[in-house]
CSV table of C-alpha atoms in Angstrom, one decimal:
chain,number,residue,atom,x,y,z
A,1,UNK,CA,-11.7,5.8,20.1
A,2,UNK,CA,-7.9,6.9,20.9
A,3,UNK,CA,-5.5,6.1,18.1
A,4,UNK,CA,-2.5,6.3,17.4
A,5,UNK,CA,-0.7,6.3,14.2
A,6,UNK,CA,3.2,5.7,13.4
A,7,UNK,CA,4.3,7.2,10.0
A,8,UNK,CA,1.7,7.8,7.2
A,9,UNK,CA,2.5,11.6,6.3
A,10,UNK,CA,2.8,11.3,2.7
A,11,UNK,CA,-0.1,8.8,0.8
A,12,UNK,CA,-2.3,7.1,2.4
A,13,UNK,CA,-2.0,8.6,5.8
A,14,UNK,CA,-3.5,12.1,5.2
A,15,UNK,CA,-6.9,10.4,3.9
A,16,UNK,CA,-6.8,7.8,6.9
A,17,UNK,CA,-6.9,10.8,9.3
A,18,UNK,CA,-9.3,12.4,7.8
A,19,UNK,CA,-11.7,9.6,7.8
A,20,UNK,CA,-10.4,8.7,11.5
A,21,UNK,CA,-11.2,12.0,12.4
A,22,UNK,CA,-14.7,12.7,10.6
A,23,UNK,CA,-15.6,9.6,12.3
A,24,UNK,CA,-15.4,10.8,15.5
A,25,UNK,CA,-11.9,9.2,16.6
A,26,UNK,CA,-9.1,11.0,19.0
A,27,UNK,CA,-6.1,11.2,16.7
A,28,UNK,CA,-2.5,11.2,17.6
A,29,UNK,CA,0.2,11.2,14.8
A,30,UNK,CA,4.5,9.8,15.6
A,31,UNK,CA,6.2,10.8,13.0
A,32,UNK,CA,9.7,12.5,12.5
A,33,UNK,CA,7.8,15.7,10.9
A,34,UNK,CA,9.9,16.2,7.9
A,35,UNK,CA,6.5,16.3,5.9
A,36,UNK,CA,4.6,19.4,6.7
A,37,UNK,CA,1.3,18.7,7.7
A,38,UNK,CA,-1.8,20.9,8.6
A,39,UNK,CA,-4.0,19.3,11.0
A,40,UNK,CA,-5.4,21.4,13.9
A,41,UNK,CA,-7.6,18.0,15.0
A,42,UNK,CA,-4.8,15.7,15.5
A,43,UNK,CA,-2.1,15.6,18.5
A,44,UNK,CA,1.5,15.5,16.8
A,45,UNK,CA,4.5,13.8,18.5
A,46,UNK,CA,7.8,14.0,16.8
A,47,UNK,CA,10.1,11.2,17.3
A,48,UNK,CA,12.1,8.4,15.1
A,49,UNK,CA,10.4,5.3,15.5
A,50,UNK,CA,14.0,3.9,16.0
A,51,UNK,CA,14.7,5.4,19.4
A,52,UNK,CA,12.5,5.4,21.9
A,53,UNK,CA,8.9,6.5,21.5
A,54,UNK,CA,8.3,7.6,25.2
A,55,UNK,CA,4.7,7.8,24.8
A,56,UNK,CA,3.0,7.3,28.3
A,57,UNK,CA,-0.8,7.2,27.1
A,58,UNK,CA,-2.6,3.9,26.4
A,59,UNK,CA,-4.9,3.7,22.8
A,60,UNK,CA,-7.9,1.5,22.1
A,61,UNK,CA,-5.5,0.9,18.7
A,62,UNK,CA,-2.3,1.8,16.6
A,63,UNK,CA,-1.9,1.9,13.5
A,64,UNK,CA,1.6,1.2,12.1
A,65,UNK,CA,2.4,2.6,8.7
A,66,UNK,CA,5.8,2.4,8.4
A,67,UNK,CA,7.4,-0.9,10.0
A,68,UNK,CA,10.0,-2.2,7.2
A,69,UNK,CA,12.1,-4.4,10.0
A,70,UNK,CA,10.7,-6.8,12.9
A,71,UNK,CA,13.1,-5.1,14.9
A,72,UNK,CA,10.6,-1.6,15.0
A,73,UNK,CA,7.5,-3.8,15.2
A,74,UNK,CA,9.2,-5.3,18.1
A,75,UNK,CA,9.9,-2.0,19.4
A,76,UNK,CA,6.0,-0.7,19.0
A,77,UNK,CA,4.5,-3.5,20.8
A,78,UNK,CA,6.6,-3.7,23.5
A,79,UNK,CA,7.0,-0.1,24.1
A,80,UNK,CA,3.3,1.3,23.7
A,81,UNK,CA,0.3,0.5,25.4
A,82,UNK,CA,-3.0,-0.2,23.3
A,83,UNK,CA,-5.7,-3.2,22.6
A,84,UNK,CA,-5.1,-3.4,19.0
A,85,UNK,CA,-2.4,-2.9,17.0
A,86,UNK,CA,-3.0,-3.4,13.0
A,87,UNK,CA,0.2,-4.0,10.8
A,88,UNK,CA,0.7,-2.1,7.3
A,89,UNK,CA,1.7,-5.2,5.4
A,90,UNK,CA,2.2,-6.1,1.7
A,91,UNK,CA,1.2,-9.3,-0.5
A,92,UNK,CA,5.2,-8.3,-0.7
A,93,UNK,CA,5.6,-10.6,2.3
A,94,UNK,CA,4.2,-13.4,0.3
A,95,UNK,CA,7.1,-16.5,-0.7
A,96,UNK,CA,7.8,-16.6,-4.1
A,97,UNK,CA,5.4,-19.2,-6.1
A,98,UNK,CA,3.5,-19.4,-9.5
A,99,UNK,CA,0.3,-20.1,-7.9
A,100,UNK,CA,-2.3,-17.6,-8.0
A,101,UNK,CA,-4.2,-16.3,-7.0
A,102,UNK,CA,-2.8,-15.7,-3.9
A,103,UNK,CA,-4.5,-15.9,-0.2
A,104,UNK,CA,-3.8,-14.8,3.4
A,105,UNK,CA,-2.9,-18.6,4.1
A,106,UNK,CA,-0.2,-18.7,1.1
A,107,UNK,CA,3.2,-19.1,3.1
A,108,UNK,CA,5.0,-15.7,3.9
A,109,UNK,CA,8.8,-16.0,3.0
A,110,UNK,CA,11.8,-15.3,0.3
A,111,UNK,CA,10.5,-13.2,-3.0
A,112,UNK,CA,14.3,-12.4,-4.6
A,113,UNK,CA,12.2,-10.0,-6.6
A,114,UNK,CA,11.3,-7.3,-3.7
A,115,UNK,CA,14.7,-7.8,-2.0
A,116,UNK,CA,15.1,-7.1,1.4
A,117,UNK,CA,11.7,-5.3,1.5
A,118,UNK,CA,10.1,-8.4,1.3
A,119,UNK,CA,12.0,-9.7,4.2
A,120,UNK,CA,11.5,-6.9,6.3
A,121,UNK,CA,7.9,-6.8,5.8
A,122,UNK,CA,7.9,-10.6,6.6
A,123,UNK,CA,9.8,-10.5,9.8
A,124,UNK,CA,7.1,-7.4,11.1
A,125,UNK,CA,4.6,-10.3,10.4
A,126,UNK,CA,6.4,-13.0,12.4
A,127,UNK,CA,7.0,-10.9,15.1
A,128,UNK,CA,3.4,-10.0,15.4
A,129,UNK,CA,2.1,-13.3,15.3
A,130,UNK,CA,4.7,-14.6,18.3
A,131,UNK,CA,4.0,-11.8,20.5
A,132,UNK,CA,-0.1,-13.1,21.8
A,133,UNK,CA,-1.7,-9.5,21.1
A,134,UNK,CA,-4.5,-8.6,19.5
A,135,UNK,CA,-4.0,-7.3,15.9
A,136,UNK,CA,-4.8,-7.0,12.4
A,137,UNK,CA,-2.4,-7.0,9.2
A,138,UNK,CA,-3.1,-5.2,5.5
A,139,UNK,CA,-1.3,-6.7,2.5
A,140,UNK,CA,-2.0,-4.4,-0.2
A,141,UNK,CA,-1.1,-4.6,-4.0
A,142,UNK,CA,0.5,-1.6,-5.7
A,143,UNK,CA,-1.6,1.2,-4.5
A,144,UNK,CA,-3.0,3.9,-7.0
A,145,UNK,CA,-4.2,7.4,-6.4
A,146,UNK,CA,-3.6,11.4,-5.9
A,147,UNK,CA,-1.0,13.0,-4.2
A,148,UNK,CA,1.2,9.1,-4.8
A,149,UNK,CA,4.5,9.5,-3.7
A,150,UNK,CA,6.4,6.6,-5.8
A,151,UNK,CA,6.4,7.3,-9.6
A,152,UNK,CA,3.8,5.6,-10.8
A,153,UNK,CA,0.3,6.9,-12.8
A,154,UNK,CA,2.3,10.2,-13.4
A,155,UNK,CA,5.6,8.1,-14.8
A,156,UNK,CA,2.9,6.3,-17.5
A,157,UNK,CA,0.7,9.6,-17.8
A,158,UNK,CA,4.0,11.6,-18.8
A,159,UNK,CA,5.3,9.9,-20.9
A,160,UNK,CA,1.9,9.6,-23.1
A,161,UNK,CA,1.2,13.0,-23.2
A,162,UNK,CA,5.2,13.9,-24.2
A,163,UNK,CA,5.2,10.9,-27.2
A,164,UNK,CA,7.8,9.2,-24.8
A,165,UNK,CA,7.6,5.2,-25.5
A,166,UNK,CA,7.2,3.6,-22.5
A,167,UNK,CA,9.3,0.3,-22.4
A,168,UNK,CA,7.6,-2.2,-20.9
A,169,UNK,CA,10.0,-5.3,-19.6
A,170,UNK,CA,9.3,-9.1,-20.7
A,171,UNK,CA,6.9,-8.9,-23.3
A,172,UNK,CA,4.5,-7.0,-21.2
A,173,UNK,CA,1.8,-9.8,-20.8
A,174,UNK,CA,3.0,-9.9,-16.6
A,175,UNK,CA,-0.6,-9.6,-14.7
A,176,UNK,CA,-0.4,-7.5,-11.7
A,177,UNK,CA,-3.4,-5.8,-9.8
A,178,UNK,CA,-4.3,-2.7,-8.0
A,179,UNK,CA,-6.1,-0.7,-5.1
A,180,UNK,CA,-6.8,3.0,-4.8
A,181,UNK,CA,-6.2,4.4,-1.7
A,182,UNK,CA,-8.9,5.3,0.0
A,183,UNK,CA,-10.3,1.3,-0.4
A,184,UNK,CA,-7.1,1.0,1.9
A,185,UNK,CA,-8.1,3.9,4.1
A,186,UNK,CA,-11.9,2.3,4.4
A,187,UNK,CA,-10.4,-1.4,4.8
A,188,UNK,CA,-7.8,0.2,8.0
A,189,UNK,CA,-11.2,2.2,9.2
A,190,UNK,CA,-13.5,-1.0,9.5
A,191,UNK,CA,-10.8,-2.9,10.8
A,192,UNK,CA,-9.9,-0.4,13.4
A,193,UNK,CA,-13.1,0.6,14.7
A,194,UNK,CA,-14.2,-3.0,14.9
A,195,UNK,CA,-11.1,-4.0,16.1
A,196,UNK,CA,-11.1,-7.1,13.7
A,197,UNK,CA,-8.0,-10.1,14.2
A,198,UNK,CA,-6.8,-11.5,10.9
A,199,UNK,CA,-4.5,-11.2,7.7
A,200,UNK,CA,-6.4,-8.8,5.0
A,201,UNK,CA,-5.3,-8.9,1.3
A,202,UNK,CA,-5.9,-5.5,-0.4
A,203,UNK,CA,-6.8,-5.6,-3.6
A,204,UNK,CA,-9.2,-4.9,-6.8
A,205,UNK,CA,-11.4,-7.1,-8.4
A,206,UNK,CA,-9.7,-6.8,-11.9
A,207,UNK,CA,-6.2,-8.2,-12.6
A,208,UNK,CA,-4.7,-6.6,-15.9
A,209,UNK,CA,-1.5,-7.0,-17.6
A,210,UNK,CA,1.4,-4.3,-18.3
A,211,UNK,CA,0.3,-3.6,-22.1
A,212,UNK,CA,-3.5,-3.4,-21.5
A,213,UNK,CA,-2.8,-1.1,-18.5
A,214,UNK,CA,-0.8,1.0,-20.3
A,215,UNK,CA,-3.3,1.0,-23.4
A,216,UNK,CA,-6.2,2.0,-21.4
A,217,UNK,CA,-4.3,4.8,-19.9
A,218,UNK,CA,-3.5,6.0,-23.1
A,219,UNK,CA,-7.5,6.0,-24.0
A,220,UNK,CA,-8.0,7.8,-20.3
A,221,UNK,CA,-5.5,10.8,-21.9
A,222,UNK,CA,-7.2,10.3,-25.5
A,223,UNK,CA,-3.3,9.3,-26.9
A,224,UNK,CA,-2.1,6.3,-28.5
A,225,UNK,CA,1.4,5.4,-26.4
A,226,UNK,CA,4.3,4.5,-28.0
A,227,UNK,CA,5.3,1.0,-26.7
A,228,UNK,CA,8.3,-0.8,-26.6
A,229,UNK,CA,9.5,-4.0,-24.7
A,230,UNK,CA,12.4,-5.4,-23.0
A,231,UNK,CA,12.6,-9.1,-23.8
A,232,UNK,CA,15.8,-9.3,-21.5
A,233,UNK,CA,14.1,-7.9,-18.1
A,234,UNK,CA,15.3,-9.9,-15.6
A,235,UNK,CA,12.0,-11.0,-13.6
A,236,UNK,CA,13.9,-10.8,-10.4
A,237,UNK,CA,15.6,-7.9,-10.6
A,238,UNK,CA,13.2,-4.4,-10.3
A,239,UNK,CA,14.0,-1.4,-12.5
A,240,UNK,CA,12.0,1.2,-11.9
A,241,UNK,CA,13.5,4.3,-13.4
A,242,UNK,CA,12.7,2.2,-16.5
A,243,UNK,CA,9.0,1.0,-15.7
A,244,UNK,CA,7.1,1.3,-12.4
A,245,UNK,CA,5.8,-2.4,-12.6
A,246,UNK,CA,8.0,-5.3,-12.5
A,247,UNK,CA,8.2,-8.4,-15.2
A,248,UNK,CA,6.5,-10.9,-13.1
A,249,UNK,CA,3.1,-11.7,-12.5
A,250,UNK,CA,1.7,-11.0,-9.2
A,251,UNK,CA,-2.0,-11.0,-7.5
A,252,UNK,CA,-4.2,-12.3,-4.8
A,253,UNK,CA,-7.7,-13.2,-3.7
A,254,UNK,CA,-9.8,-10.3,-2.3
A,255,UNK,CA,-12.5,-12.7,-1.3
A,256,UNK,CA,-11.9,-12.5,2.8
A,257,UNK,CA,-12.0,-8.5,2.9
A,258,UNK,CA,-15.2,-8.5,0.4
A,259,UNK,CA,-16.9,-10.7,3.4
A,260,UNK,CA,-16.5,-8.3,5.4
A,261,UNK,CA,-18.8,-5.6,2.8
A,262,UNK,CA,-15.7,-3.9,1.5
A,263,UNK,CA,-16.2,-3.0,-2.5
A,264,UNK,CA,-13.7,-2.1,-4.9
A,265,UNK,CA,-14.0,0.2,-7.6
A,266,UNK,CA,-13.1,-0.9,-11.3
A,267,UNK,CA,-9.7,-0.3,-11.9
A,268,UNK,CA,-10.9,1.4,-15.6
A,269,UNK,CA,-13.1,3.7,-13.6
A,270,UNK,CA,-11.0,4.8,-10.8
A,271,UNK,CA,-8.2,5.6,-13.4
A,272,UNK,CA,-10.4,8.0,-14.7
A,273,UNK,CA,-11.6,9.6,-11.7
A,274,UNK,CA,-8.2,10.0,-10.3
A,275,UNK,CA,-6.9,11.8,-13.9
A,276,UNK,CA,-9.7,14.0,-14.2
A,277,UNK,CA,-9.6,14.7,-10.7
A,278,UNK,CA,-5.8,15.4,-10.2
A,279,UNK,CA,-3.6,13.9,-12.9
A,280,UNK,CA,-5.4,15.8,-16.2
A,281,UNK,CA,-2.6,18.2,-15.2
A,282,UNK,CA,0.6,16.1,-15.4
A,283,UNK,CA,3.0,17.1,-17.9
């Protein structure tokens, strides 16, 4: 297959094209190429997704990985030519409710707590599913693993290994849930080369809250952490200078990927295999 991707130099793109391209696939990469990147196997295009892409080659699909505004999904579709286009979503998209857990069917809408990201995300959605084409989205929960650009397993890893406390907000009973990435790489890969329509939660089997996580980190580094709370964390305000996971409870049903034969690795076990593997060396 010819595919194009938009974005996705920094996390979860460099192990999409590698399993794009050990599966056989034609790869072309749009990206503004402030990221050095070493791929002889892949056709690079500079560009900002926010002018013009002046890209005159059709693909059987694209794969957008960075469309924060309906605006640039807008853009994509109308501009390139392709069958399939999948969306990188988030369950950020979801409306604000207490039900969980939540499914692709839950409305999409206002979530005061991811701000205009969650509005952005949502308008790329509505766009997609006005304009008649073929496509796929991927709503992922917080997403885990090496080479993780946003503060996260090194923030709580750090600060165990230094004796920092780590000051968790509420009283750190929120439940959130995870997914490494490359389950999202293998859920993008099915859904490209099958070319399958639909809205796709991404997530792990086990939901966990912000103390347990944070304890069973500590027993992946072999150190008891030091841990405070934050009664007065505002559940709809995020801070994440002071703790990479927000006060408010948050996950969703994995059930329609898993019907497709996708499998998730425990949460406990990939924590491990991700410090030993890359992490054991955070200071």
């Amino acid at each position: 297959m010819k595919i194009l991707i938009i974005g996705g130099s920094r996390f979860v793109g460099p192990y999409l094209i590698q399993k794009l391209f050990k599966n056989g696939h034609t790869i072309t990469i749009f990206n503004r190429g402030k990221i050095e990147s070493n791929y002889s196997h892949v056709t690079f295009i500079q560009g900002d997704r926010n002018n013009d892409f002046n890209i005159k080659d059709k693909f059987d699909v694209v794969i957008d990985m960075c469309a924060y505004k309906g605006e640039q999904t807008k853009k994509a579709i109308e501009q390139l030519n392709f069958d399939f286009f999948i969306n990188f979503g988030t369950v950020a998209s979801y409306k604000k409710t207490d039900k969980f857990p939540l499914t692709e069917e839950s409305e999409l809408g206002n979530w005061p707590l991811w701000g205009n990201y969650n509005k952005g995300k949502a308008e790329c959605e509505k766009i997609l599913e006005k304009s008649g084409i073929k496509y796929a989205t991927i709503r992922p929960v917080y997403i885990l693993g090496p080479r993780n650009y946003v503060d996260r397993e090194h923030f709580i890893y750090s600060r165990i290994k230094q004796g920092i406390p780590l000051v968790l907000p509420g009283d750190g009973k929120a439940k959130i849930q995870f997914v490494f990435a490359k389950e999202v790489v293998d859920i993008i890969a099915l859904l490209t080369e099958n070319k399958i329509v639909g809205a796709f939660n991404c997530a792990g089997d086990d939901i966990i809250t912000l103390r347990k996580l944070v304890e069973q980190m500590g027993k992946i580094v072999g150190i008891k952490p030091k841990i405070q709370f934050n009664p007065s964390a505002d559940r709809e305000k995020f801070k994440e200078e002071e703790f990479p996971f927000a006060n408010e409870s948050f996950f969703v049903s994995n059930k329609k990927i898993k019907r497709l034969g996708i499998r998730f690795t425990s949460l406990i076990k990939g924590l491990k295999e991700d410090y030993w593997n890359y992490y054991k060396n955070v200071i």
